[in-house]
Amino acid sequence: MLRRLSIIALTAVLAASTTQAATAEGGKPVSHDRPLSRAYGALGANFNQNLDALDYRELRESGTKWVRGFFPMPATDQGDPAGHFAISTITETAGRGYDTILSLKFPYDRASFPEPGSAGMAAELARLDKVLPAVLNKVDILTIGNEPFIESLPAERDQRLNAFYETVARHVIDFRREHCGASCGTALYMGALNRLDLADRRTPAAERWMTFVRETPEIEGVDIHPHVPAQADAQAFLDYILPKMRADQTFLVTEFSLVWLWKQHLQDPIPAEFAQRYGFAADTLVWQVIKAAIDSPFSERQWTDFLTGSPWFMSQSGFLRDQMRLYRGTGRLAVATYGFKQDDLMVTNFGPAKDPWLLNSVFAPYTVQPRANGLSGRGFWLADFKALQKRAGAR
């Protein structure tokens, strides 16, 4: 069933009562009155660009009801976006009764933003006109942007970034009003802000981003991506966004991790007990063990022994629980989604300088042998991920 919720009279610390509507599996999503805001503290599965790796058996095993991925807008030029695997998968998933988030990715890290009113902007808006019919009233949440302050030229992370994304957002809002109506079942968020734990990322452009979010009634809130070197650093994201939002707005956390902490330890020596048990030289480094697991996947027991034997990792073993407690404790969390599955980009050319995203994953198909039933090998985080499904906000 596809579930839709509305939150009425949202306060800063408590999500209020909800209503729910459903359809039979495989049916069309149910339209409903436009939600004021959605704050139910769910934890879902993030696939980023790898929605084609989605396995419904793994979703059921983990208990998740929310699925998130992104669609790169240039892919629109390659054919009908409804046929692209990202959009076809997310809409099929919605049709199966899962709640869904799709982020629209605008990669301008190698080219300048088109100016409003220019031919380049007209071309970008024409792409939107092809994408939006395929997703509106099908996905629950559409996020305008993926990581704008990364997917842009450093010199243009100023008013030019704001002008581009505000033009795109207004176009999406107008299109939704004209073609989906007041009862459209897709909520709009702006996303996503990165590294707000660093003072130099809290720029005038970031301030303007939050002003636009606050002053645009059709925007439900903002997305954040707290990839941080320490758990405590995530608080800076909340301290920044919450005072700048309307009281009825909520936030998404569609990516979060300790990847920058993990990276600090890639050149640490591995635990002596692990080295002795599994035949590694005493001076083997962490990244070399990970590379060995990529080259010849470990048993689930060996991968678990590697991680649980590493003090730098186990000191953060409560990361998922702690972060969800932080986000849910605001009463303003709509949905958080966590890295669900290792992908090929994570393991390509793995070495001591590689960002170790693969240590975040709930399922570990590239470092752990597949199970006899054909499901991916399980990563460290599955038990907590599954347990946290039971403590989501009221639905």
XYZ file of C-alpha atoms in Angstrom:
395
model
C 0.000 0.000 0.000
C 1.126 3.506 -0.712
C 0.707 5.556 2.429
C 0.242 9.284 2.616
C 0.399 11.364 5.744
C -0.388 14.893 6.771
C 0.886 16.581 9.903
C -1.309 19.278 11.382
C -0.123 22.004 13.742
C 3.488 20.868 13.771
C 5.497 22.231 16.720
C 9.229 22.395 17.033
C 9.370 19.315 19.212
C 6.377 17.144 18.467
C 4.806 15.742 15.318
C 1.073 15.694 15.665
C -1.574 13.208 14.609
C -1.534 11.778 11.112
C -3.951 10.602 8.491
C -3.351 7.806 6.048
C -4.631 6.704 2.676
C -3.774 3.637 0.636
C -4.258 1.728 -2.550
C -3.894 -1.909 -3.457
C -0.372 -2.965 -4.386
C 0.436 -1.962 -7.931
C -2.345 0.621 -8.067
C -2.006 4.330 -8.703
C -0.934 6.522 -5.779
C -3.740 8.185 -3.876
C -3.993 11.949 -4.167
C -4.615 13.859 -0.979
C -4.846 17.386 0.271
C -1.434 18.976 0.100
C 0.354 18.283 3.403
C 1.303 21.192 5.608
C 4.404 19.234 6.557
C 5.541 15.678 7.179
C 7.388 14.861 10.397
C 7.367 11.223 11.213
C 11.015 10.420 11.716
C 11.329 7.527 9.281
C 14.597 5.815 8.359
C 14.833 4.593 4.789
C 17.217 3.157 2.210
C 19.354 5.457 0.069
C 20.559 4.168 -3.302
C 21.899 7.404 -4.836
C 22.605 6.643 -8.523
C 22.208 2.876 -8.047
C 18.465 2.359 -7.967
C 18.969 -0.478 -10.446
C 20.594 -2.420 -7.582
C 17.361 -2.379 -5.562
C 16.235 -5.830 -4.392
C 12.800 -5.995 -2.794
C 13.844 -9.001 -0.727
C 16.545 -6.904 0.906
C 14.088 -4.095 1.564
C 11.782 -6.592 3.279
C 14.634 -8.112 5.264
C 15.619 -4.695 6.576
C 12.033 -3.625 7.257
C 12.384 -0.330 5.426
C 9.392 1.422 3.894
C 11.204 4.422 2.370
C 13.455 4.363 -0.709
C 15.529 7.238 -2.067
C 17.662 7.772 -5.151
C 18.537 10.536 -7.574
C 18.039 11.197 -11.267
C 20.761 13.065 -13.234
C 18.957 15.637 -15.347
C 21.286 15.352 -18.393
C 19.991 11.785 -18.820
C 16.776 13.371 -20.117
C 18.589 14.025 -23.389
C 19.052 10.284 -23.937
C 15.356 9.467 -24.256
C 12.074 9.367 -22.383
C 13.005 9.848 -18.705
C 10.158 7.548 -17.670
C 12.215 4.723 -19.165
C 15.428 5.598 -17.327
C 16.208 2.989 -14.698
C 16.200 5.536 -11.868
C 12.716 6.830 -12.608
C 11.260 3.485 -13.691
C 12.578 1.850 -10.516
C 11.420 4.561 -8.122
C 7.933 4.676 -9.652
C 7.657 0.880 -9.662
C 8.736 0.900 -6.016
C 6.044 3.471 -5.252
C 3.515 1.311 -7.052
C 4.472 -1.598 -4.797
C 3.492 0.444 -1.768
C 6.827 1.868 -0.655
C 7.256 5.538 0.193
C 9.711 7.227 -2.135
C 12.064 10.177 -2.487
C 13.653 11.248 -5.759
C 16.299 13.956 -5.890
C 16.855 15.823 -9.154
C 20.586 16.148 -9.761
C 21.870 19.133 -11.764
C 25.605 18.555 -12.395
C 27.193 21.917 -13.101
C 30.625 21.167 -11.674
C 32.198 21.377 -15.154
C 30.116 24.135 -16.735
C 28.667 27.458 -15.700
C 25.083 27.776 -14.539
C 22.826 29.061 -17.308
C 21.418 32.474 -16.536
C 17.670 32.911 -16.033
C 16.089 33.815 -19.357
C 18.934 32.352 -21.404
C 18.694 29.599 -24.008
C 20.613 27.330 -21.628
C 18.045 27.862 -18.901
C 15.218 27.253 -21.357
C 16.831 23.933 -22.247
C 17.087 22.985 -18.577
C 13.450 23.841 -17.958
C 12.482 21.816 -21.019
C 14.196 18.840 -19.404
C 12.052 19.375 -16.333
C 8.928 19.395 -18.492
C 9.860 15.876 -19.606
C 10.765 14.571 -16.144
C 7.977 15.980 -14.010
C 5.064 14.142 -15.668
C 6.879 10.875 -14.965
C 7.223 11.475 -11.217
C 4.572 13.886 -9.937
C 1.857 12.168 -7.925
C 3.962 8.998 -8.033
C 6.878 9.738 -5.720
C 6.071 11.045 -2.252
C 8.894 13.589 -2.107
C 10.724 15.352 -4.924
C 13.914 17.105 -3.880
C 15.026 19.948 -6.098
C 18.774 19.506 -6.253
C 21.115 16.840 -4.954
C 24.247 18.569 -3.634
C 24.268 22.012 -5.259
C 27.268 23.317 -3.354
C 29.347 20.391 -4.623
C 27.786 19.946 -8.058
C 28.840 23.428 -9.168
C 31.980 25.345 -10.049
C 33.606 26.654 -6.843
C 33.667 30.188 -8.220
C 29.901 30.099 -8.869
C 28.748 29.051 -5.416
C 27.292 32.503 -4.952
C 24.213 34.355 -6.188
C 24.513 32.533 -9.520
C 23.809 29.225 -7.786
C 20.813 30.747 -6.021
C 19.441 32.267 -9.221
C 19.643 28.931 -11.030
C 18.033 26.791 -8.335
C 15.336 29.338 -7.535
C 14.387 29.499 -11.210
C 14.232 25.696 -11.345
C 12.201 25.509 -8.140
C 9.640 28.049 -9.325
C 9.255 26.125 -12.552
C 8.653 22.883 -10.641
C 6.133 24.636 -8.384
C 4.253 26.111 -11.343
C 4.263 22.811 -13.217
C 2.959 20.934 -10.192
C 0.179 23.481 -9.712
C -0.874 23.379 -13.358
C -0.580 19.652 -14.016
C -0.969 17.947 -10.636
C -3.371 20.241 -8.816
C -3.965 21.184 -5.212
C -4.278 17.546 -4.178
C -0.960 16.508 -5.720
C 0.618 13.719 -3.706
C 4.236 14.856 -4.195
C 5.832 17.173 -1.641
C 8.734 19.459 -2.602
C 11.995 19.966 -0.710
C 15.184 21.821 -1.576
C 18.372 19.870 -1.304
C 20.884 19.283 -0.080
C 23.333 21.229 2.065
C 26.772 19.750 2.869
C 29.495 20.378 5.482
C 27.623 22.961 7.512
C 29.917 21.905 10.340
C 32.572 24.033 8.599
C 32.274 27.795 9.021
C 33.372 28.526 5.453
C 30.385 26.562 4.106
C 27.899 28.815 5.893
C 28.093 31.358 3.116
C 25.783 34.134 1.903
C 24.592 31.714 -0.797
C 23.704 29.112 1.844
C 21.892 31.828 3.783
C 19.978 32.821 0.664
C 19.150 29.135 0.076
C 17.480 28.947 3.479
C 15.698 32.262 2.935
C 14.167 30.922 -0.258
C 13.114 27.715 1.522
C 11.473 29.700 4.309
C 9.739 32.254 2.111
C 8.363 29.831 -0.486
C 5.083 28.355 0.792
C 5.149 25.422 -1.611
C 8.493 24.169 -0.266
C 8.098 21.728 2.636
C 11.651 22.070 3.907
C 15.306 21.389 3.228
C 17.509 18.340 2.761
C 20.897 17.983 4.500
C 23.798 15.558 3.995
C 25.786 15.365 7.243
C 28.839 13.393 6.120
C 31.054 14.341 9.040
C 34.334 13.388 10.761
C 32.683 13.175 14.199
C 29.154 12.472 15.354
C 28.924 15.726 17.284
C 29.461 17.692 14.066
C 25.953 16.830 12.854
C 24.500 19.201 15.437
C 25.880 22.147 13.468
C 23.576 21.245 10.567
C 20.511 21.394 12.793
C 21.660 24.577 14.512
C 21.959 26.185 11.100
C 18.764 25.094 9.358
C 16.119 24.909 12.088
C 16.072 28.596 13.104
C 15.883 29.544 9.427
C 12.789 27.460 8.630
C 9.095 28.088 9.105
C 7.514 26.358 12.088
C 5.492 24.127 9.759
C 8.537 22.973 7.776
C 10.527 19.789 8.220
C 13.873 18.493 7.027
C 15.262 15.478 5.211
C 18.570 13.744 5.862
C 18.888 11.697 2.686
C 22.588 11.013 3.237
C 24.658 10.871 6.428
C 27.778 9.042 7.512
C 31.152 9.101 9.232
C 33.027 8.631 5.964
C 35.588 11.325 6.829
C 36.373 9.586 10.117
C 36.766 6.230 8.388
C 39.152 7.818 5.888
C 41.426 8.991 8.686
C 42.068 5.366 9.622
C 42.721 3.784 6.234
C 46.450 3.727 6.881
C 46.206 2.367 10.421
C 47.648 -1.098 11.062
C 44.983 -3.774 11.350
C 44.241 -5.479 14.700
C 46.877 -8.094 15.571
C 44.272 -10.707 16.465
C 42.545 -10.327 13.098
C 45.859 -10.510 11.236
C 46.840 -13.699 13.043
C 43.443 -15.384 12.634
C 43.126 -14.690 8.920
C 46.756 -14.899 7.807
C 47.568 -11.252 7.162
C 51.034 -9.840 7.831
C 51.284 -7.912 11.081
C 52.055 -4.650 9.257
C 49.005 -4.845 6.939
C 47.038 -1.594 6.789
C 43.292 -1.097 6.958
C 42.952 -0.094 3.301
C 44.849 -3.210 2.242
C 42.398 -5.467 4.047
C 39.478 -3.656 2.408
C 41.178 -4.063 -0.980
C 41.662 -7.772 -0.257
C 37.934 -8.077 0.515
C 37.078 -6.327 -2.759
C 39.393 -8.602 -4.740
C 38.107 -11.771 -3.045
C 35.002 -11.137 -0.905
C 35.215 -12.283 2.704
C 32.769 -14.454 4.513
C 30.294 -12.442 6.558
C 32.085 -13.602 9.701
C 35.488 -12.431 8.463
C 34.165 -9.001 7.406
C 32.428 -8.601 10.761
C 35.568 -9.677 12.614
C 37.576 -7.078 10.718
C 35.225 -4.253 11.648
C 34.437 -5.300 15.216
C 38.141 -5.847 15.904
C 38.977 -2.277 14.843
C 38.690 0.147 17.810
C 38.309 3.190 15.531
C 35.220 1.576 14.033
C 33.683 0.052 17.130
C 33.984 3.309 19.063
C 31.276 4.528 16.652
C 29.157 1.370 16.639
C 26.159 3.336 17.924
C 26.320 5.832 15.059
C 22.978 4.970 13.462
C 21.131 4.902 16.771
C 22.739 8.119 17.986
C 22.145 10.052 14.779
C 18.523 8.996 14.484
C 17.975 9.979 18.115
C 19.429 13.402 17.316
C 17.308 13.969 14.215
C 14.093 12.557 15.657
C 14.595 14.511 18.840
C 13.951 17.762 16.996
C 10.384 16.703 16.155
C 11.079 18.113 12.689
C 12.564 15.119 10.859
C 10.519 13.999 7.879
C 12.732 11.181 6.593
C 16.365 10.143 6.890
C 17.802 7.642 4.422
C 21.052 5.761 4.936
C 23.482 4.189 2.465
C 21.887 0.830 1.759
C 24.210 -1.058 -0.552
C 27.806 -0.939 -1.749
C 28.195 -0.050 -5.425
C 30.889 -0.299 -8.056
C 32.004 3.323 -7.713
C 32.886 2.671 -4.081
C 35.305 -0.131 -4.915
C 36.856 1.033 -8.194
C 40.605 1.726 -7.813
C 40.401 1.337 -4.051
C 43.503 2.585 -2.250
C 44.675 4.650 0.730
C 43.302 7.907 -0.734
C 39.867 6.508 -1.641
C 36.819 7.818 0.208
C 35.639 4.651 2.016
C 31.890 4.993 1.452
C 31.634 1.210 1.428
C 32.073 1.056 5.221
C 28.705 2.777 5.636
C 26.601 0.235 3.793
C 23.793 -1.850 5.283
C 24.449 -4.545 2.664
C 27.969 -5.344 1.450
C 27.826 -7.151 -1.940
C 31.348 -6.105 -2.921
C 33.238 -7.100 0.250
C 31.087 -9.979 1.546
C 30.202 -13.186 -0.232
C 26.567 -13.504 -1.356
C 24.328 -15.714 0.718
C 22.969 -19.054 -0.427
C 19.567 -17.495 -1.129
C 21.125 -15.045 -3.574
C 20.826 -12.031 -1.273
C 23.776 -9.702 -0.751
C 26.140 -10.251 2.114
C 25.144 -8.362 5.226
C 27.138 -5.391 6.486
C 27.679 -4.235 10.053
C 24.706 -1.848 10.210
C 21.797 -4.128 9.329
C 20.701 -4.991 12.874
C 20.484 -1.358 13.984
C 18.909 -0.270 10.709
C 16.193 -2.864 11.137
C 15.634 -2.068 14.807
C 15.264 1.639 14.039
C 12.340 0.918 11.720
C 10.282 0.027 14.789
C 10.832 3.407 16.387
C 9.781 5.671 13.546
C 7.323 8.469 14.150
C 3.585 7.882 14.026
C 2.304 6.854 10.590
